[in-house]
Tab-separated table of C-alpha atoms in Angstrom:
chain	number	residue	atom	x	y	z
A	1	MET	CA	79.765	21.417	-55.061
A	2	LYS	CA	83.226	20.053	-54.290
A	3	LYS	CA	84.216	23.327	-52.669
A	4	LYS	CA	81.067	23.307	-50.556
A	5	LEU	CA	81.754	19.815	-49.250
A	6	THR	CA	85.366	20.646	-48.556
A	7	VAL	CA	84.332	23.735	-46.611
A	8	ILE	CA	81.788	21.708	-44.607
A	9	ALA	CA	84.331	19.008	-43.773
A	10	ILE	CA	86.955	21.557	-42.770
A	11	THR	CA	84.434	23.462	-40.650
A	12	VAL	CA	83.360	20.309	-38.841
A	13	GLY	CA	86.994	19.422	-38.196
A	14	ILE	CA	87.882	22.887	-36.931
A	15	ILE	CA	84.883	23.025	-34.600
A	16	GLY	CA	85.610	19.581	-33.199
A	17	CYS	CA	89.301	20.235	-32.679
A	18	SER	CA	88.727	23.668	-31.196
A	19	LEU	CA	86.293	22.240	-28.662
A	20	LEU	CA	88.810	19.589	-27.688
A	21	THR	CA	91.685	22.012	-27.273
A	22	ALA	CA	89.716	24.892	-25.751
A	23	GLY	CA	89.450	23.137	-22.406
A	24	VAL	CA	93.187	22.559	-22.275
A	25	ALA	CA	94.060	26.062	-23.449
A	26	PHE	CA	91.806	27.842	-20.979
A	27	GLY	CA	92.434	25.459	-18.107
A	28	ASP	CA	88.849	24.218	-18.001
A	29	VAL	CA	88.650	22.307	-14.729
A	30	ASP	CA	84.930	21.565	-14.711
A	31	PRO	CA	84.713	18.125	-16.316
A	32	ILE	CA	80.905	18.073	-16.338
A	33	LYS	CA	80.638	21.384	-18.192
A	34	ASN	CA	83.308	20.256	-20.628
A	35	LEU	CA	81.517	16.930	-21.071
A	36	ASN	CA	78.214	18.641	-21.829
A	37	ASN	CA	79.920	20.886	-24.395
A	38	LEU	CA	81.540	17.879	-26.037
A	39	LYS	CA	78.257	15.968	-26.108
A	40	SER	CA	76.451	18.867	-27.769
A	41	ALA	CA	79.278	19.239	-30.301
A	42	PHE	CA	79.136	15.502	-30.960
A	43	GLU	CA	75.389	15.584	-31.572
A	44	SER	CA	75.610	18.609	-33.880
A	45	ASN	CA	78.476	17.032	-35.845
A	46	LYS	CA	76.520	13.791	-36.052
A	47	LYS	CA	73.524	15.656	-37.449
A	48	LYS	CA	75.730	17.425	-40.003
A	49	LEU	CA	77.308	14.130	-41.024
A	50	ASN	CA	73.906	12.544	-41.584
A	51	GLU	CA	72.874	15.471	-43.771
A	52	MET	CA	76.003	15.407	-45.925
A	53	PRO	CA	75.497	14.195	-49.491
A	54	ASN	CA	77.554	11.222	-50.628
A	55	GLN	CA	76.946	10.606	-54.291
A	56	THR	CA	80.226	11.531	-55.951
A	57	PRO	CA	83.647	10.212	-54.945
A	58	GLU	CA	84.581	13.632	-53.536
A	59	GLU	CA	81.413	13.753	-51.450
A	60	ILE	CA	82.033	10.237	-50.197
A	61	GLU	CA	85.606	11.158	-49.255
A	62	ALA	CA	84.406	14.251	-47.371
A	63	THR	CA	81.780	12.174	-45.583
A	64	VAL	CA	84.359	9.572	-44.586
A	65	ARG	CA	86.672	12.279	-43.207
A	66	ALA	CA	83.823	13.846	-41.257
A	67	GLY	CA	82.894	10.394	-39.938
A	68	LYS	CA	86.434	9.779	-38.710
A	69	GLU	CA	86.454	13.157	-36.983
A	70	LEU	CA	83.113	12.328	-35.382
A	71	LYS	CA	84.506	8.996	-34.185
A	72	ASP	CA	87.473	10.760	-32.590
A	73	LEU	CA	85.135	13.236	-30.911
A	74	GLY	CA	83.060	10.304	-29.623
A	75	LYS	CA	86.169	8.740	-28.098
A	76	GLU	CA	86.955	12.043	-26.387
A	77	VAL	CA	83.392	12.185	-25.017
A	78	ALA	CA	83.822	8.662	-23.601
A	79	LYS	CA	87.103	9.650	-21.928
A	80	LYS	CA	85.503	12.723	-20.376
A	81	GLU	CA	82.547	10.643	-19.175
A	82	GLN	CA	84.989	8.306	-17.458
A	83	ILE	CA	86.679	11.270	-15.759
A	84	ALA	CA	83.400	12.892	-14.732
A	85	ASP	CA	81.836	9.639	-13.464
A	86	PRO	CA	84.573	7.085	-12.695
A	87	ASP	CA	82.222	4.788	-10.753
A	88	GLY	CA	79.605	4.778	-13.495
A	89	GLU	CA	76.787	5.959	-11.233
A	90	ALA	CA	74.680	7.053	-14.178
A	91	LYS	CA	74.592	3.521	-15.574
A	92	PHE	CA	74.734	1.538	-12.340
A	93	ALA	CA	70.991	1.016	-11.802
A	94	ASN	CA	70.514	-0.394	-15.314
A	95	GLN	CA	73.654	-2.475	-15.043
A	96	LEU	CA	72.532	-4.002	-11.740
A	97	LYS	CA	69.089	-4.704	-13.205
A	98	SER	CA	70.614	-6.499	-16.188
A	99	TYR	CA	72.911	-8.551	-13.908
A	100	ILE	CA	69.877	-9.702	-11.929
A	101	ALA	CA	67.952	-10.549	-15.091
A	102	GLY	CA	70.910	-12.519	-16.428
A	103	MET	CA	71.200	-14.498	-13.221
A	104	LYS	CA	67.472	-15.277	-13.304
A	105	ASP	CA	67.876	-16.608	-16.833
A	106	SER	CA	70.760	-18.762	-15.613
A	107	VAL	CA	68.640	-20.159	-12.790
A	108	SER	CA	65.902	-21.229	-15.172
A	109	GLU	CA	68.500	-22.796	-17.475
A	110	LEU	CA	70.087	-24.671	-14.562
A	111	LYS	CA	66.691	-25.988	-13.461
A	112	HIS	CA	65.961	-27.096	-17.002
A	113	MET	CA	69.327	-28.904	-17.145
A	114	ALA	CA	68.560	-30.575	-13.814
A	115	GLU	CA	65.276	-31.906	-15.200
A	116	GLU	CA	66.875	-33.165	-18.398
A	117	THR	CA	69.899	-34.828	-16.831
A	118	LYS	CA	68.314	-35.816	-13.505
A	119	ASP	CA	71.465	-34.430	-11.859
A	120	SER	CA	71.105	-32.673	-8.507
A	121	LYS	CA	74.306	-30.630	-8.942
A	122	TYR	CA	72.401	-28.297	-11.292
A	123	LEU	CA	69.723	-27.768	-8.659
A	124	LYS	CA	72.365	-26.958	-6.049
A	125	LYS	CA	73.924	-24.391	-8.363
A	126	ALA	CA	70.483	-22.915	-9.063
A	127	GLU	CA	69.808	-22.600	-5.321
A	128	GLU	CA	73.162	-20.884	-4.770
A	129	LEU	CA	72.411	-18.495	-7.601
A	130	GLU	CA	68.941	-17.761	-6.199
A	131	LYS	CA	70.551	-16.744	-2.902
A	132	LYS	CA	72.895	-14.462	-4.806
A	133	ILE	CA	69.938	-12.977	-6.691
A	134	ALA	CA	68.139	-12.278	-3.430
A	135	ARG	CA	71.200	-10.414	-2.127
A	136	TYR	CA	71.540	-8.403	-5.342
A	137	GLU	CA	67.837	-7.504	-5.249
A	138	GLN	CA	68.135	-6.436	-1.602
A	139	GLU	CA	71.086	-4.195	-2.437
A	140	GLN	CA	69.207	-2.882	-5.483
A	141	GLN	CA	66.213	-1.857	-3.350
A	142	ALA	CA	68.478	-0.144	-0.820
A	143	TYR	CA	70.274	1.682	-3.634
A	144	LEU	CA	67.036	2.818	-5.269
A	145	LYS	CA	65.762	4.134	-1.925
A	146	LYS	CA	69.080	6.001	-1.530
A	147	GLU	CA	69.871	4.267	1.722
A	148	GLY	CA	72.956	2.275	2.366
A	149	LYS	CA	76.119	1.995	0.349
A	150	THR	CA	77.650	4.075	-2.392
A	151	VAL	CA	77.995	2.865	-5.954
A	152	LYS	CA	81.716	2.343	-5.445
A	153	GLU	CA	81.096	0.102	-2.421
A	154	LEU	CA	78.349	-1.820	-4.196
A	155	ARG	CA	80.497	-2.395	-7.265
A	156	LYS	CA	83.247	-3.802	-5.050
A	157	GLU	CA	80.940	-6.015	-2.954
A	158	LEU	CA	78.834	-7.323	-5.813
A	159	ASP	CA	81.789	-7.622	-8.194
A	160	ILE	CA	80.245	-5.471	-10.915
A	161	PRO	CA	82.868	-3.642	-12.977
A	162	ALA	CA	82.449	-0.010	-14.066
A	163	TYR	CA	82.535	0.369	-17.800
């Protein structure tokens, strides 16, 4: 049993490392293809890790090693995603939607504070934020209809960082 776990852990490590170094060794210049290969390797290694037994100390140690290798592979996938999509276009629509939702929550909180404190400065801030929301929603509609600005331009104008 110990030998089987050791062989599985070594195999997972070799596959992960070979995928990482294959692109460098063969001069793989297609970041999207490389990213897809890394993602599939990550998912298969993740599945193998979840199926590994971890009852004895040796099995637990092998599982921990495989988990660390999987974590390293995940970091490599994140780096490749950043290279393949530096502006974060794949996540931009959801990110913009969450920014708008967050601002709407803030508006309702500001209005609530204005009612509680009877202070008009909260209402003024809520009105300013509502104008900002309207602009964000206008840009969101233009983006969804594929008319207007690029993601890079929108991120700069709306001050939404890519991450």
